[in-house]
PDB file of C-alpha atoms in Angstrom:
ATOM      1  CA  UNK A   5     -57.800  79.042 -55.945  1.00  0.00           C
ATOM      2  CA  UNK A   6     -55.180  77.361 -58.221  1.00  0.00           C
ATOM      3  CA  UNK A   7     -55.841  73.640 -56.837  1.00  0.00           C
ATOM      4  CA  UNK A   8     -57.788  70.800 -58.386  1.00  0.00           C
ATOM      5  CA  UNK A   9     -61.364  71.495 -58.699  1.00  0.00           C
ATOM      6  CA  UNK A  10     -64.263  69.176 -59.096  1.00  0.00           C
ATOM      7  CA  UNK A  11     -67.940  69.689 -60.181  1.00  0.00           C
ATOM      8  CA  UNK A  12     -70.542  69.024 -58.862  1.00  0.00           C
ATOM      9  CA  UNK A  13     -69.602  68.530 -55.122  1.00  0.00           C
ATOM     10  CA  UNK A  14     -72.490  66.477 -54.525  1.00  0.00           C
ATOM     11  CA  UNK A  15     -75.067  64.579 -56.866  1.00  0.00           C
ATOM     12  CA  UNK A  16     -78.002  62.571 -55.969  1.00  0.00           C
ATOM     13  CA  UNK A  17     -79.666  60.581 -58.737  1.00  0.00           C
ATOM     14  CA  UNK A  18     -81.922  57.720 -59.057  1.00  0.00           C
ATOM     15  CA  UNK A  19     -80.949  54.087 -59.982  1.00  0.00           C
ATOM     16  CA  UNK A  20     -80.627  53.917 -63.836  1.00  0.00           C
ATOM     17  CA  UNK A  21     -79.878  57.475 -64.575  1.00  0.00           C
ATOM     18  CA  UNK A  22     -76.539  58.731 -66.182  1.00  0.00           C
ATOM     19  CA  UNK A  23     -74.282  61.188 -64.364  1.00  0.00           C
ATOM     20  CA  UNK A  24     -71.312  63.016 -65.564  1.00  0.00           C
ATOM     21  CA  UNK A  25     -68.687  64.727 -63.256  1.00  0.00           C
ATOM     22  CA  UNK A  26     -66.042  67.174 -64.250  1.00  0.00           C
ATOM     23  CA  UNK A  27     -62.434  67.622 -63.071  1.00  0.00           C
ATOM     24  CA  UNK A  28     -60.236  70.753 -63.700  1.00  0.00           C
ATOM     25  CA  UNK A  29     -56.400  69.855 -62.887  1.00  0.00           C
ATOM     26  CA  UNK A  30     -53.888  72.191 -61.816  1.00  0.00           C
ATOM     27  CA  UNK A  31     -53.029  74.207 -64.905  1.00  0.00           C
ATOM     28  CA  UNK A  32     -49.647  73.001 -65.654  1.00  0.00           C
ATOM     29  CA  UNK A  33     -50.203  69.346 -64.689  1.00  0.00           C
ATOM     30  CA  UNK A  34     -50.336  67.001 -67.645  1.00  0.00           C
ATOM     31  CA  UNK A  35     -51.209  63.891 -65.591  1.00  0.00           C
ATOM     32  CA  UNK A  36     -54.798  63.377 -64.245  1.00  0.00           C
ATOM     33  CA  UNK A  37     -56.302  60.573 -62.253  1.00  0.00           C
ATOM     34  CA  UNK A  38     -59.675  59.461 -61.157  1.00  0.00           C
ATOM     35  CA  UNK A  39     -60.143  57.570 -57.786  1.00  0.00           C
ATOM     36  CA  UNK A  40     -63.252  56.228 -56.033  1.00  0.00           C
ATOM     37  CA  UNK A  41     -63.562  55.999 -52.451  1.00  0.00           C
ATOM     38  CA  UNK A  42     -66.183  54.324 -50.388  1.00  0.00           C
ATOM     39  CA  UNK A  43     -66.864  54.756 -46.700  1.00  0.00           C
ATOM     40  CA  UNK A  44     -64.191  53.217 -44.400  1.00  0.00           C
ATOM     41  CA  UNK A  45     -61.977  52.464 -47.456  1.00  0.00           C
ATOM     42  CA  UNK A  46     -59.031  54.227 -48.885  1.00  0.00           C
ATOM     43  CA  UNK A  47     -59.289  55.693 -52.497  1.00  0.00           C
ATOM     44  CA  UNK A  48     -59.044  53.010 -55.296  1.00  0.00           C
ATOM     45  CA  UNK A  49     -57.561  53.798 -58.563  1.00  0.00           C
ATOM     46  CA  UNK A  50     -59.970  53.893 -61.540  1.00  0.00           C
ATOM     47  CA  UNK A  51     -57.991  55.441 -64.590  1.00  0.00           C
ATOM     48  CA  UNK A  52     -55.100  57.805 -65.526  1.00  0.00           C
ATOM     49  CA  UNK A  53     -54.373  60.197 -68.405  1.00  0.00           C
ATOM     50  CA  UNK A  54     -51.174  61.782 -69.603  1.00  0.00           C
ATOM     51  CA  UNK A  55     -52.360  64.874 -71.757  1.00  0.00           C
ATOM     52  CA  UNK A  56     -55.231  63.588 -73.562  1.00  0.00           C
ATOM     53  CA  UNK A  57     -54.221  59.795 -73.681  1.00  0.00           C
ATOM     54  CA  UNK A  58     -55.827  57.423 -71.313  1.00  0.00           C
ATOM     55  CA  UNK A  59     -52.891  55.130 -70.282  1.00  0.00           C
ATOM     56  CA  UNK A  60     -54.317  52.825 -67.787  1.00  0.00           C
ATOM     57  CA  UNK A  61     -57.867  51.752 -66.677  1.00  0.00           C
ATOM     58  CA  UNK A  62     -58.718  49.620 -63.670  1.00  0.00           C
ATOM     59  CA  UNK A  63     -60.812  46.532 -63.826  1.00  0.00           C
ATOM     60  CA  UNK A  64     -62.935  48.455 -61.453  1.00  0.00           C
ATOM     61  CA  UNK A  65     -64.002  50.585 -64.474  1.00  0.00           C
ATOM     62  CA  UNK A  66     -66.949  48.556 -66.037  1.00  0.00           C
ATOM     63  CA  UNK A  67     -68.380  49.167 -69.417  1.00  0.00           C
ATOM     64  CA  UNK A  68     -70.834  51.653 -67.828  1.00  0.00           C
ATOM     65  CA  UNK A  69     -67.932  54.012 -66.890  1.00  0.00           C
ATOM     66  CA  UNK A  70     -66.254  56.230 -69.351  1.00  0.00           C
ATOM     67  CA  UNK A  71     -63.568  58.989 -68.834  1.00  0.00           C
ATOM     68  CA  UNK A  72     -62.277  61.495 -71.342  1.00  0.00           C
ATOM     69  CA  UNK A  73     -59.821  64.298 -71.327  1.00  0.00           C
ATOM     70  CA  UNK A  74     -60.366  65.574 -75.040  1.00  0.00           C
ATOM     71  CA  UNK A  75     -57.890  68.512 -74.974  1.00  0.00           C
ATOM     72  CA  UNK A  76     -55.487  67.371 -72.240  1.00  0.00           C
ATOM     73  CA  UNK A  77     -56.879  69.742 -69.809  1.00  0.00           C
ATOM     74  CA  UNK A  78     -60.192  69.048 -67.971  1.00  0.00           C
ATOM     75  CA  UNK A  79     -61.644  65.649 -67.737  1.00  0.00           C
ATOM     76  CA  UNK A  80     -65.093  64.104 -67.419  1.00  0.00           C
ATOM     77  CA  UNK A  81     -66.236  60.947 -65.818  1.00  0.00           C
ATOM     78  CA  UNK A  82     -69.612  59.523 -66.972  1.00  0.00           C
ATOM     79  CA  UNK A  83     -71.473  56.688 -65.293  1.00  0.00           C
ATOM     80  CA  UNK A  84     -74.184  55.265 -67.347  1.00  0.00           C
ATOM     81  CA  UNK A  85     -77.206  53.270 -65.811  1.00  0.00           C
ATOM     82  CA  UNK A  86     -76.105  54.174 -62.287  1.00  0.00           C
ATOM     83  CA  UNK A  87     -76.459  51.421 -59.763  1.00  0.00           C
ATOM     84  CA  UNK A  88     -76.678  51.685 -55.751  1.00  0.00           C
ATOM     85  CA  UNK A  89     -73.172  50.166 -55.599  1.00  0.00           C
ATOM     86  CA  UNK A  90     -71.806  53.238 -57.643  1.00  0.00           C
ATOM     87  CA  UNK A  91     -72.488  55.435 -54.568  1.00  0.00           C
ATOM     88  CA  UNK A  92     -69.024  56.884 -53.413  1.00  0.00           C
ATOM     89  CA  UNK A  93     -66.726  59.823 -53.356  1.00  0.00           C
ATOM     90  CA  UNK A  94     -65.018  60.148 -56.921  1.00  0.00           C
ATOM     91  CA  UNK A  95     -61.784  61.931 -56.423  1.00  0.00           C
ATOM     92  CA  UNK A  96     -59.686  63.464 -59.087  1.00  0.00           C
ATOM     93  CA  UNK A  97     -56.006  64.146 -58.786  1.00  0.00           C
ATOM     94  CA  UNK A  98     -53.298  65.766 -60.916  1.00  0.00           C
ATOM     95  CA  UNK A  99     -49.580  65.767 -61.102  1.00  0.00           C
ATOM     96  CA  UNK A 100     -46.862  67.217 -63.124  1.00  0.00           C
ATOM     97  CA  UNK A 101     -44.257  65.353 -65.140  1.00  0.00           C
ATOM     98  CA  UNK A 102     -40.993  64.207 -63.687  1.00  0.00           C
ATOM     99  CA  UNK A 103     -38.200  65.590 -65.754  1.00  0.00           C
ATOM    100  CA  UNK A 104     -35.168  63.222 -65.237  1.00  0.00           C
ATOM    101  CA  UNK A 105     -36.105  62.581 -61.546  1.00  0.00           C
ATOM    102  CA  UNK A 106     -38.234  59.887 -59.842  1.00  0.00           C
ATOM    103  CA  UNK A 107     -41.128  58.646 -61.878  1.00  0.00           C
ATOM    104  CA  UNK A 108     -43.546  59.955 -59.079  1.00  0.00           C
ATOM    105  CA  UNK A 109     -44.566  63.467 -58.623  1.00  0.00           C
ATOM    106  CA  UNK A 110     -46.979  64.474 -55.862  1.00  0.00           C
ATOM    107  CA  UNK A 111     -50.596  63.824 -56.709  1.00  0.00           C
ATOM    108  CA  UNK A 112     -52.829  66.741 -55.831  1.00  0.00           C
ATOM    109  CA  UNK A 113     -56.382  65.802 -54.977  1.00  0.00           C
ATOM    110  CA  UNK A 114     -59.662  67.710 -55.738  1.00  0.00           C
ATOM    111  CA  UNK A 115     -62.325  68.042 -53.064  1.00  0.00           C
ATOM    112  CA  UNK A 116     -64.253  65.242 -54.777  1.00  0.00           C
ATOM    113  CA  UNK A 117     -67.824  64.633 -55.816  1.00  0.00           C
ATOM    114  CA  UNK A 118     -70.048  62.627 -53.730  1.00  0.00           C
ATOM    115  CA  UNK A 119     -72.553  60.455 -55.699  1.00  0.00           C
ATOM    116  CA  UNK A 120     -75.662  59.060 -53.922  1.00  0.00           C
ATOM    117  CA  UNK A 121     -77.633  56.762 -55.886  1.00  0.00           C
ATOM    118  CA  UNK A 122     -81.251  56.086 -54.630  1.00  0.00           C
TER     119      UNK A 122
ATOM    120  CA  UNK B  12     -55.116  39.604 -49.429  1.00  0.00           C
ATOM    121  CA  UNK B  13     -55.291  43.308 -49.799  1.00  0.00           C
ATOM    122  CA  UNK B  14     -52.129  45.063 -51.387  1.00  0.00           C
ATOM    123  CA  UNK B  15     -51.835  47.421 -48.456  1.00  0.00           C
ATOM    124  CA  UNK B  16     -52.929  46.651 -45.005  1.00  0.00           C
ATOM    125  CA  UNK B  17     -53.028  48.935 -42.001  1.00  0.00           C
ATOM    126  CA  UNK B  18     -53.801  48.800 -38.342  1.00  0.00           C
ATOM    127  CA  UNK B  19     -57.590  48.775 -37.576  1.00  0.00           C
ATOM    128  CA  UNK B  20     -58.453  51.944 -35.701  1.00  0.00           C
ATOM    129  CA  UNK B  21     -59.503  53.993 -34.159  1.00  0.00           C
ATOM    130  CA  UNK B  22     -56.472  55.059 -32.055  1.00  0.00           C
ATOM    131  CA  UNK B  23     -57.908  57.259 -29.274  1.00  0.00           C
ATOM    132  CA  UNK B  24     -54.822  58.886 -27.461  1.00  0.00           C
ATOM    133  CA  UNK B  25     -54.519  61.980 -25.119  1.00  0.00           C
ATOM    134  CA  UNK B  26     -52.702  65.193 -26.252  1.00  0.00           C
ATOM    135  CA  UNK B  27     -49.011  64.779 -25.964  1.00  0.00           C
ATOM    136  CA  UNK B  28     -48.892  61.067 -26.524  1.00  0.00           C
ATOM    137  CA  UNK B  29     -46.815  59.249 -28.862  1.00  0.00           C
ATOM    138  CA  UNK B  30     -48.577  57.080 -31.475  1.00  0.00           C
ATOM    139  CA  UNK B  31     -47.391  54.612 -34.078  1.00  0.00           C
ATOM    140  CA  UNK B  32     -49.131  53.314 -37.200  1.00  0.00           C
ATOM    141  CA  UNK B  33     -47.943  50.331 -38.983  1.00  0.00           C
ATOM    142  CA  UNK B  34     -48.629  49.153 -42.557  1.00  0.00           C
ATOM    143  CA  UNK B  35     -47.679  46.149 -44.621  1.00  0.00           C
ATOM    144  CA  UNK B  36     -47.585  45.894 -48.557  1.00  0.00           C
ATOM    145  CA  UNK B  37     -47.846  42.682 -50.705  1.00  0.00           C
ATOM    146  CA  UNK B  38     -46.068  43.769 -53.940  1.00  0.00           C
ATOM    147  CA  UNK B  39     -42.260  43.538 -53.415  1.00  0.00           C
ATOM    148  CA  UNK B  40     -41.891  45.417 -56.722  1.00  0.00           C
ATOM    149  CA  UNK B  41     -43.452  48.468 -55.249  1.00  0.00           C
ATOM    150  CA  UNK B  42     -41.457  51.683 -55.978  1.00  0.00           C
ATOM    151  CA  UNK B  43     -42.509  54.453 -53.575  1.00  0.00           C
ATOM    152  CA  UNK B  44     -44.183  54.798 -50.388  1.00  0.00           C
ATOM    153  CA  UNK B  45     -46.071  57.732 -48.738  1.00  0.00           C
ATOM    154  CA  UNK B  46     -48.280  58.633 -45.719  1.00  0.00           C
ATOM    155  CA  UNK B  47     -51.387  60.675 -46.718  1.00  0.00           C
ATOM    156  CA  UNK B  48     -53.791  62.406 -44.259  1.00  0.00           C
ATOM    157  CA  UNK B  49     -57.352  62.674 -44.660  1.00  0.00           C
ATOM    158  CA  UNK B  50     -59.605  64.860 -42.739  1.00  0.00           C
ATOM    159  CA  UNK B  51     -63.231  64.109 -42.337  1.00  0.00           C
ATOM    160  CA  UNK B  52     -65.176  64.330 -45.678  1.00  0.00           C
ATOM    161  CA  UNK B  53     -61.958  66.025 -47.350  1.00  0.00           C
ATOM    162  CA  UNK B  54     -59.601  64.920 -49.978  1.00  0.00           C
ATOM    163  CA  UNK B  55     -56.424  63.077 -48.997  1.00  0.00           C
ATOM    164  CA  UNK B  56     -53.244  65.170 -48.731  1.00  0.00           C
ATOM    165  CA  UNK B  57     -49.541  64.031 -48.776  1.00  0.00           C
ATOM    166  CA  UNK B  58     -48.187  64.128 -45.317  1.00  0.00           C
ATOM    167  CA  UNK B  59     -44.761  62.735 -46.219  1.00  0.00           C
ATOM    168  CA  UNK B  60     -42.676  60.317 -48.430  1.00  0.00           C
ATOM    169  CA  UNK B  61     -41.149  57.199 -46.749  1.00  0.00           C
ATOM    170  CA  UNK B  62     -37.506  56.250 -47.404  1.00  0.00           C
ATOM    171  CA  UNK B  63     -35.563  53.290 -46.420  1.00  0.00           C
ATOM    172  CA  UNK B  64     -33.154  55.475 -44.413  1.00  0.00           C
ATOM    173  CA  UNK B  65     -35.958  56.838 -42.432  1.00  0.00           C
ATOM    174  CA  UNK B  66     -37.252  60.481 -42.533  1.00  0.00           C
ATOM    175  CA  UNK B  67     -38.453  62.963 -40.093  1.00  0.00           C
ATOM    176  CA  UNK B  68     -40.483  66.117 -40.474  1.00  0.00           C
ATOM    177  CA  UNK B  69     -40.994  67.810 -37.269  1.00  0.00           C
ATOM    178  CA  UNK B  70     -42.993  65.630 -34.966  1.00  0.00           C
ATOM    179  CA  UNK B  71     -43.299  62.941 -37.623  1.00  0.00           C
ATOM    180  CA  UNK B  72     -41.087  59.989 -38.394  1.00  0.00           C
ATOM    181  CA  UNK B  73     -41.532  57.557 -41.196  1.00  0.00           C
ATOM    182  CA  UNK B  74     -39.646  54.268 -41.641  1.00  0.00           C
ATOM    183  CA  UNK B  75     -39.609  51.735 -44.489  1.00  0.00           C
ATOM    184  CA  UNK B  76     -38.334  48.127 -44.117  1.00  0.00           C
ATOM    185  CA  UNK B  77     -38.348  46.809 -47.714  1.00  0.00           C
ATOM    186  CA  UNK B  78     -37.212  43.320 -46.563  1.00  0.00           C
ATOM    187  CA  UNK B  79     -40.341  42.952 -44.306  1.00  0.00           C
ATOM    188  CA  UNK B  80     -42.454  45.106 -46.647  1.00  0.00           C
ATOM    189  CA  UNK B  81     -43.442  47.150 -43.687  1.00  0.00           C
ATOM    190  CA  UNK B  82     -43.848  50.908 -43.243  1.00  0.00           C
ATOM    191  CA  UNK B  83     -44.374  52.821 -40.238  1.00  0.00           C
ATOM    192  CA  UNK B  84     -45.397  56.426 -38.981  1.00  0.00           C
ATOM    193  CA  UNK B  85     -44.626  57.876 -35.559  1.00  0.00           C
ATOM    194  CA  UNK B  86     -46.178  60.744 -34.199  1.00  0.00           C
ATOM    195  CA  UNK B  87     -44.778  62.361 -31.166  1.00  0.00           C
ATOM    196  CA  UNK B  88     -46.443  64.985 -28.960  1.00  0.00           C
ATOM    197  CA  UNK B  89     -49.785  64.540 -30.518  1.00  0.00           C
ATOM    198  CA  UNK B  90     -51.936  67.578 -30.962  1.00  0.00           C
ATOM    199  CA  UNK B  91     -55.705  67.936 -31.290  1.00  0.00           C
ATOM    200  CA  UNK B  92     -55.235  68.953 -34.936  1.00  0.00           C
ATOM    201  CA  UNK B  93     -53.590  65.428 -35.714  1.00  0.00           C
ATOM    202  CA  UNK B  94     -56.942  63.808 -35.435  1.00  0.00           C
ATOM    203  CA  UNK B  95     -57.559  62.529 -38.863  1.00  0.00           C
ATOM    204  CA  UNK B  96     -57.460  59.425 -40.959  1.00  0.00           C
ATOM    205  CA  UNK B  97     -53.865  58.299 -41.960  1.00  0.00           C
ATOM    206  CA  UNK B  98     -53.549  56.432 -45.250  1.00  0.00           C
ATOM    207  CA  UNK B  99     -50.593  54.321 -46.058  1.00  0.00           C
ATOM    208  CA  UNK B 100     -50.073  54.462 -49.843  1.00  0.00           C
ATOM    209  CA  UNK B 101     -47.775  52.609 -52.246  1.00  0.00           C
ATOM    210  CA  UNK B 102     -46.928  53.532 -55.676  1.00  0.00           C
ATOM    211  CA  UNK B 103     -46.926  50.546 -57.965  1.00  0.00           C
ATOM    212  CA  UNK B 104     -43.928  49.685 -60.161  1.00  0.00           C
ATOM    213  CA  UNK B 105     -45.913  50.314 -63.503  1.00  0.00           C
ATOM    214  CA  UNK B 106     -47.524  53.710 -64.140  1.00  0.00           C
ATOM    215  CA  UNK B 107     -48.183  56.198 -61.468  1.00  0.00           C
ATOM    216  CA  UNK B 108     -51.012  54.238 -59.887  1.00  0.00           C
ATOM    217  CA  UNK B 109     -51.324  54.937 -56.049  1.00  0.00           C
ATOM    218  CA  UNK B 110     -52.554  52.015 -53.955  1.00  0.00           C
ATOM    219  CA  UNK B 111     -54.128  53.138 -50.647  1.00  0.00           C
ATOM    220  CA  UNK B 112     -54.634  51.174 -47.413  1.00  0.00           C
ATOM    221  CA  UNK B 113     -57.967  51.507 -45.797  1.00  0.00           C
ATOM    222  CA  UNK B 114     -56.655  54.031 -43.378  1.00  0.00           C
ATOM    223  CA  UNK B 115     -56.251  54.313 -39.595  1.00  0.00           C
ATOM    224  CA  UNK B 116     -58.372  56.907 -37.709  1.00  0.00           C
ATOM    225  CA  UNK B 117     -56.601  58.849 -34.918  1.00  0.00           C
ATOM    226  CA  UNK B 118     -58.530  60.931 -32.433  1.00  0.00           C
ATOM    227  CA  UNK B 119     -56.481  62.997 -30.178  1.00  0.00           C
ATOM    228  CA  UNK B 120     -58.361  64.014 -27.109  1.00  0.00           C
ATOM    229  CA  UNK B 121     -57.645  66.830 -24.425  1.00  0.00           C
TER     230      UNK B 121
END
């Protein structure tokens, strides 16, 4: 399967614990995005990388959240001192660069990591 | 006010029906517009892009009215397999951030 993969698919943790999620984008894609989706809502943008550079962060991304993409390939999203309000589906997406065309190229989403904080 | 607002669902329709979804967006500088489909507990997938001239893909027709900041999706001859949540999505002028509406649930029944 050459799509976006995420690990783990499900995570249950206790409040106050740290969790880390991994995303492997489609291999030739240099752009990687993290979104969060809660029940009954659409995904909300968290952050965006182009290669290893983190170019944009949402104000939703509090100081307890950190994302990295050290070699411009896979990315990790860490949540420290989890709270019950962090319970959500965390979606990763990737896209390829637009060469001379429109700035948007389709974002392909991974299956998500569902986080439950007890 | 939310940046992207959609019709509240769910829409319950019989097979073969025509159904229309509406969406409005608040940022007039928005660049590009899309409809995504999301099946229950699955990731969103691009259904179609939306252009001012209107575009059609089989039974699906999308329309954009920039003056009214309004986007629509029409599904003709609904199939059971069309049952899903339809997300109205806007690409903001800056960067590549997608802004999603809350989604409208469609249930097609036999």
